JSON list of C-alpha atoms in Angstrom, two decimals:
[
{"chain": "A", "resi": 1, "resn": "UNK", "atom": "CA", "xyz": [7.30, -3.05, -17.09]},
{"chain": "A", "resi": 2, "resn": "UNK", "atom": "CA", "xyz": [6.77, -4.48, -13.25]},
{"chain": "A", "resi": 3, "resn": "UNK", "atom": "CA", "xyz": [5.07, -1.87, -11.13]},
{"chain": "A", "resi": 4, "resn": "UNK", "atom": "CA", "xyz": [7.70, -2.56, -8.93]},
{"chain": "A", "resi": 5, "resn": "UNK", "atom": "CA", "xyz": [10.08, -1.05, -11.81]},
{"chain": "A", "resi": 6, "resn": "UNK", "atom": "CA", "xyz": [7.77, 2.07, -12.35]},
{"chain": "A", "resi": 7, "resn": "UNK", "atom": "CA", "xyz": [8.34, 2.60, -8.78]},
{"chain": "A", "resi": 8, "resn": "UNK", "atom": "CA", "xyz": [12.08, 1.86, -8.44]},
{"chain": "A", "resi": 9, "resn": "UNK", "atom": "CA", "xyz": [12.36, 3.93, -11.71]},
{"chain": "A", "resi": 10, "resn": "UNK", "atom": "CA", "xyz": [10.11, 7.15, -10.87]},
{"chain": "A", "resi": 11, "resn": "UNK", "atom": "CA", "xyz": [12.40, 7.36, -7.26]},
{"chain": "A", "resi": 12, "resn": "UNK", "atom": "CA", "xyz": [15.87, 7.28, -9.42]},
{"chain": "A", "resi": 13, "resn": "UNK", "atom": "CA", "xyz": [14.52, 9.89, -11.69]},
{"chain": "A", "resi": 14, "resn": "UNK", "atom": "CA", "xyz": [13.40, 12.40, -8.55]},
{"chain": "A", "resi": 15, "resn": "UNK", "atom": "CA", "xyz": [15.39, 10.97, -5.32]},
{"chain": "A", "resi": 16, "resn": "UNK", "atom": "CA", "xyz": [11.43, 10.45, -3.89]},
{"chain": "A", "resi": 17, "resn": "UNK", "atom": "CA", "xyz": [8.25, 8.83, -4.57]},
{"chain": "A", "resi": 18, "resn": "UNK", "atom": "CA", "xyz": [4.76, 10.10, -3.06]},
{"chain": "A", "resi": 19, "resn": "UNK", "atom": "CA", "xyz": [2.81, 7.04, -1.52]},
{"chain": "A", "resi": 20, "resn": "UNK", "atom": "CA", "xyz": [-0.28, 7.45, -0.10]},
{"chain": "A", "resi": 21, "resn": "UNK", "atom": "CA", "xyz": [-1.84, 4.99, 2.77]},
{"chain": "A", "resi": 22, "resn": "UNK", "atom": "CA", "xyz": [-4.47, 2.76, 1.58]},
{"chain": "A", "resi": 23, "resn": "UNK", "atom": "CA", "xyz": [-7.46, 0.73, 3.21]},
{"chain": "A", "resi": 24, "resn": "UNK", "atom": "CA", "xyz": [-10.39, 0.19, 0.76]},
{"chain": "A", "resi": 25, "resn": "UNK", "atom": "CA", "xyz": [-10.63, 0.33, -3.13]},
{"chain": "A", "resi": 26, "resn": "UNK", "atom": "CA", "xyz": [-12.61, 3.70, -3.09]},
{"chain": "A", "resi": 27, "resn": "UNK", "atom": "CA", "xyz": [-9.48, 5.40, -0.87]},
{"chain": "A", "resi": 28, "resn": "UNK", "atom": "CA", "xyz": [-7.28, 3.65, -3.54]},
{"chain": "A", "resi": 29, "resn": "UNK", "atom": "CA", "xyz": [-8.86, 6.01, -6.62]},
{"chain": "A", "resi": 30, "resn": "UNK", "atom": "CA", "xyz": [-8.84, 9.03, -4.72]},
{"chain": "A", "resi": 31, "resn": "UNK", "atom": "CA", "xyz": [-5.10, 8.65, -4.11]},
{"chain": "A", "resi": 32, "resn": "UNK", "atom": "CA", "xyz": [-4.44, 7.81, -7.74]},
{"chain": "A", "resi": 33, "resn": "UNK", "atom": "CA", "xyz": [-6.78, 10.74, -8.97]},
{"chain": "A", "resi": 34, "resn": "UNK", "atom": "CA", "xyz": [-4.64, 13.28, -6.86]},
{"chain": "A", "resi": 35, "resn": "UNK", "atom": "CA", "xyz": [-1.72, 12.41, -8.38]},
{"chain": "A", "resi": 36, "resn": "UNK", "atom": "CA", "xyz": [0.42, 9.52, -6.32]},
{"chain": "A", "resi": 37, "resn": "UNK", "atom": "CA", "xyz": [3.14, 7.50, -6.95]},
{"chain": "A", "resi": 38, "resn": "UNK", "atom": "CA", "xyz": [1.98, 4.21, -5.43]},
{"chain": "A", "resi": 39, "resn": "UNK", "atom": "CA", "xyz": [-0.05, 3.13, -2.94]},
{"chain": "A", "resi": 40, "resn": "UNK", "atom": "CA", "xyz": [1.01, 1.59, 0.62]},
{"chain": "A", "resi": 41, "resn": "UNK", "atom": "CA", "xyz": [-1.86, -0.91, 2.35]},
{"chain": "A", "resi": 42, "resn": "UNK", "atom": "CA", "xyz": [-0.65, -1.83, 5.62]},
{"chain": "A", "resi": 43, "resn": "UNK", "atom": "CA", "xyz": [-1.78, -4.12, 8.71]},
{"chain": "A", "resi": 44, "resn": "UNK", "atom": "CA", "xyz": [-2.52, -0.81, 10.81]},
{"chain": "A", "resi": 45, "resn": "UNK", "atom": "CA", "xyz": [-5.07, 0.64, 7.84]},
{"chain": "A", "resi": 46, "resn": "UNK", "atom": "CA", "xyz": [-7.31, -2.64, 7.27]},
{"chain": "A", "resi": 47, "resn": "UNK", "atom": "CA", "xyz": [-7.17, -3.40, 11.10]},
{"chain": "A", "resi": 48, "resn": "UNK", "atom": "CA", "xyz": [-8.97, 0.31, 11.51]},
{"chain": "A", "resi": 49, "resn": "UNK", "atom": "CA", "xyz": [-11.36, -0.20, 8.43]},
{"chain": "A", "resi": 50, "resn": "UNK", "atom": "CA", "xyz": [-12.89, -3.21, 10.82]},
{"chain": "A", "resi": 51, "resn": "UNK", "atom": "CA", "xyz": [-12.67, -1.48, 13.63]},
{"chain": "A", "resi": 52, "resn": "UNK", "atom": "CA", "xyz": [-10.02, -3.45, 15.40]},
{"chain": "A", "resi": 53, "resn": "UNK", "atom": "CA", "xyz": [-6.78, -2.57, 17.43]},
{"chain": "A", "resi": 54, "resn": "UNK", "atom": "CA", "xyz": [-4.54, -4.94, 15.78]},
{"chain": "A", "resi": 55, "resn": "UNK", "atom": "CA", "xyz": [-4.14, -6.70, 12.21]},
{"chain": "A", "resi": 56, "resn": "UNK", "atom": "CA", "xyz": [-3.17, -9.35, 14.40]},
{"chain": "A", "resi": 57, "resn": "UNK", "atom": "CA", "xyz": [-7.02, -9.34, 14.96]},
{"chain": "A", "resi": 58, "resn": "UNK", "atom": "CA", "xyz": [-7.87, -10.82, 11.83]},
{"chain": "A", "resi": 59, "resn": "UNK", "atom": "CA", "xyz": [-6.68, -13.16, 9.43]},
{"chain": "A", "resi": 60, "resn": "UNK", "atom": "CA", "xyz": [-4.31, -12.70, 6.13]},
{"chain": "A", "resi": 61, "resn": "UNK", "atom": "CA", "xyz": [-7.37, -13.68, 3.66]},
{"chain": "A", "resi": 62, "resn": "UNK", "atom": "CA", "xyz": [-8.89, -10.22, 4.60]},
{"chain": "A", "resi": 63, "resn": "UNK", "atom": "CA", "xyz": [-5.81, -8.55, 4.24]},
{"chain": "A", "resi": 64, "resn": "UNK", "atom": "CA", "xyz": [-5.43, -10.17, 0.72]},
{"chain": "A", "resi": 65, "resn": "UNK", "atom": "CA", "xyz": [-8.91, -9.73, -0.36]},
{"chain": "A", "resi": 66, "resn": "UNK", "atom": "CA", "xyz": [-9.13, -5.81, 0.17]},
{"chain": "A", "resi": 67, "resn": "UNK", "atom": "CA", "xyz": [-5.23, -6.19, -1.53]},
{"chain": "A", "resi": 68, "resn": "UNK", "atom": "CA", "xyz": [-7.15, -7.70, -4.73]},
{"chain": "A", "resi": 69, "resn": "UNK", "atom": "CA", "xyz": [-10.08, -5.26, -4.38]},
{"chain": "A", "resi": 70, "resn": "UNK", "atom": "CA", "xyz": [-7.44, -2.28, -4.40]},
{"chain": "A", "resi": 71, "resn": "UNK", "atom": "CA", "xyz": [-5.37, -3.69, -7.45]},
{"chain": "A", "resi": 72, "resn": "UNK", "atom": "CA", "xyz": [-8.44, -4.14, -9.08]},
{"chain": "A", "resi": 73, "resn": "UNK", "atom": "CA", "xyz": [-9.71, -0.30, -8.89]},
{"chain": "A", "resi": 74, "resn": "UNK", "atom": "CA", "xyz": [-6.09, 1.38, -9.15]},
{"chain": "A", "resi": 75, "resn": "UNK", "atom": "CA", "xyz": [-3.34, 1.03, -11.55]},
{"chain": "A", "resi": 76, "resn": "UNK", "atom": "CA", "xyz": [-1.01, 2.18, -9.49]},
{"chain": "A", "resi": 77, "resn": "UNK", "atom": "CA", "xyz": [1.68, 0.20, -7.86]},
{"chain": "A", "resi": 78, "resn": "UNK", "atom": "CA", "xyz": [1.50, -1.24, -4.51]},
{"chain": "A", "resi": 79, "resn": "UNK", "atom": "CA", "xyz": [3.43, -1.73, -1.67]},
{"chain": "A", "resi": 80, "resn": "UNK", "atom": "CA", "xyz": [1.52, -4.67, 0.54]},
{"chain": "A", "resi": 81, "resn": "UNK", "atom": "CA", "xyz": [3.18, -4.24, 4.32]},
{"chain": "A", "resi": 82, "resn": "UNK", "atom": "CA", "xyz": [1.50, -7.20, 5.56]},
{"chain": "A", "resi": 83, "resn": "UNK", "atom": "CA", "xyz": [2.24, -8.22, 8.80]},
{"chain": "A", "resi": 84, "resn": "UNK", "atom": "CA", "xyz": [0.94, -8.42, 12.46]},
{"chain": "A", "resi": 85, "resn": "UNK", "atom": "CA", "xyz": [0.99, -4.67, 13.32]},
{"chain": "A", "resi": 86, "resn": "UNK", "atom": "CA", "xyz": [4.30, -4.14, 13.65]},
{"chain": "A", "resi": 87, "resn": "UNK", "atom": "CA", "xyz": [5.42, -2.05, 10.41]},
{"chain": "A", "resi": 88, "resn": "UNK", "atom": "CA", "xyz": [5.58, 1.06, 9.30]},
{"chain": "A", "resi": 89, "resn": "UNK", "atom": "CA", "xyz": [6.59, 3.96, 6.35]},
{"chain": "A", "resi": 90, "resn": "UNK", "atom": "CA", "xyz": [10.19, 2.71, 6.42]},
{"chain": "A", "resi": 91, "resn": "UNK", "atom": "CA", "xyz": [8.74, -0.36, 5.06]},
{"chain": "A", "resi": 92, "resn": "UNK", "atom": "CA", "xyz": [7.94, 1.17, 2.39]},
{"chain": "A", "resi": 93, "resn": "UNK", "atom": "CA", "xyz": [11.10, 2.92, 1.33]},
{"chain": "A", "resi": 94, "resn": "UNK", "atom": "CA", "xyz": [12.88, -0.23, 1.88]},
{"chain": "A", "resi": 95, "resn": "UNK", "atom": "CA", "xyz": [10.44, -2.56, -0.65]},
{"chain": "A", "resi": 96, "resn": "UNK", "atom": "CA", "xyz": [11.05, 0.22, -3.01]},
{"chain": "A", "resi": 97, "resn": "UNK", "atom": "CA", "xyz": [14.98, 1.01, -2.18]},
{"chain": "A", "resi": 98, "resn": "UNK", "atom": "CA", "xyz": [15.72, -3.00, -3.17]}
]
């Protein structure tokens, strides 16, 4: 089954999934250890783990590479909101609603 499923699944069953924000792998286990649904990893998180204002400010290989790190310490799914800094939590709920 797609992560995407499990996700789309575990919000039919309850009417609401818990999704914590994301920025770095280590953040990642923490939010599967206390229990979460999924995990959200937006512009506006990785733009503050490098210090910046903007996810404008850097390019969509970082973005993708701290993506890859994150899959690869979590088995929970994800929900990538990559853009330029312009998203936010109703993102999320619509990835998941479709």
């Amino acid at each position: 089954m797609s992560k995407a499923k499990q996700l789309r699944d575990r919000m039919a069953e309850r009417g609401l999934v818990h999704i914590m924000a994301t920025h770095s792998p280590l953040s990642a286990v923490l939010a599967e250890e206390a229990g979460f649904d999924g995990l959200w990893t937006s512009g506006f998180e990785l733009s503050a783990l490098y210090g910046l204002p903007d996810m404008s400010l850097i390019s969509m290989t970082q973005h993708l590479d701290m993506l890859r790190a994150i899959a690869g310490r979590s088995s929970l799914p994800i929900v990538a909101d990559i853009d330029t800094g312009y998203g936010n939590a109703i993102n999320v709920i619509h990835a998941i609603a479709e």
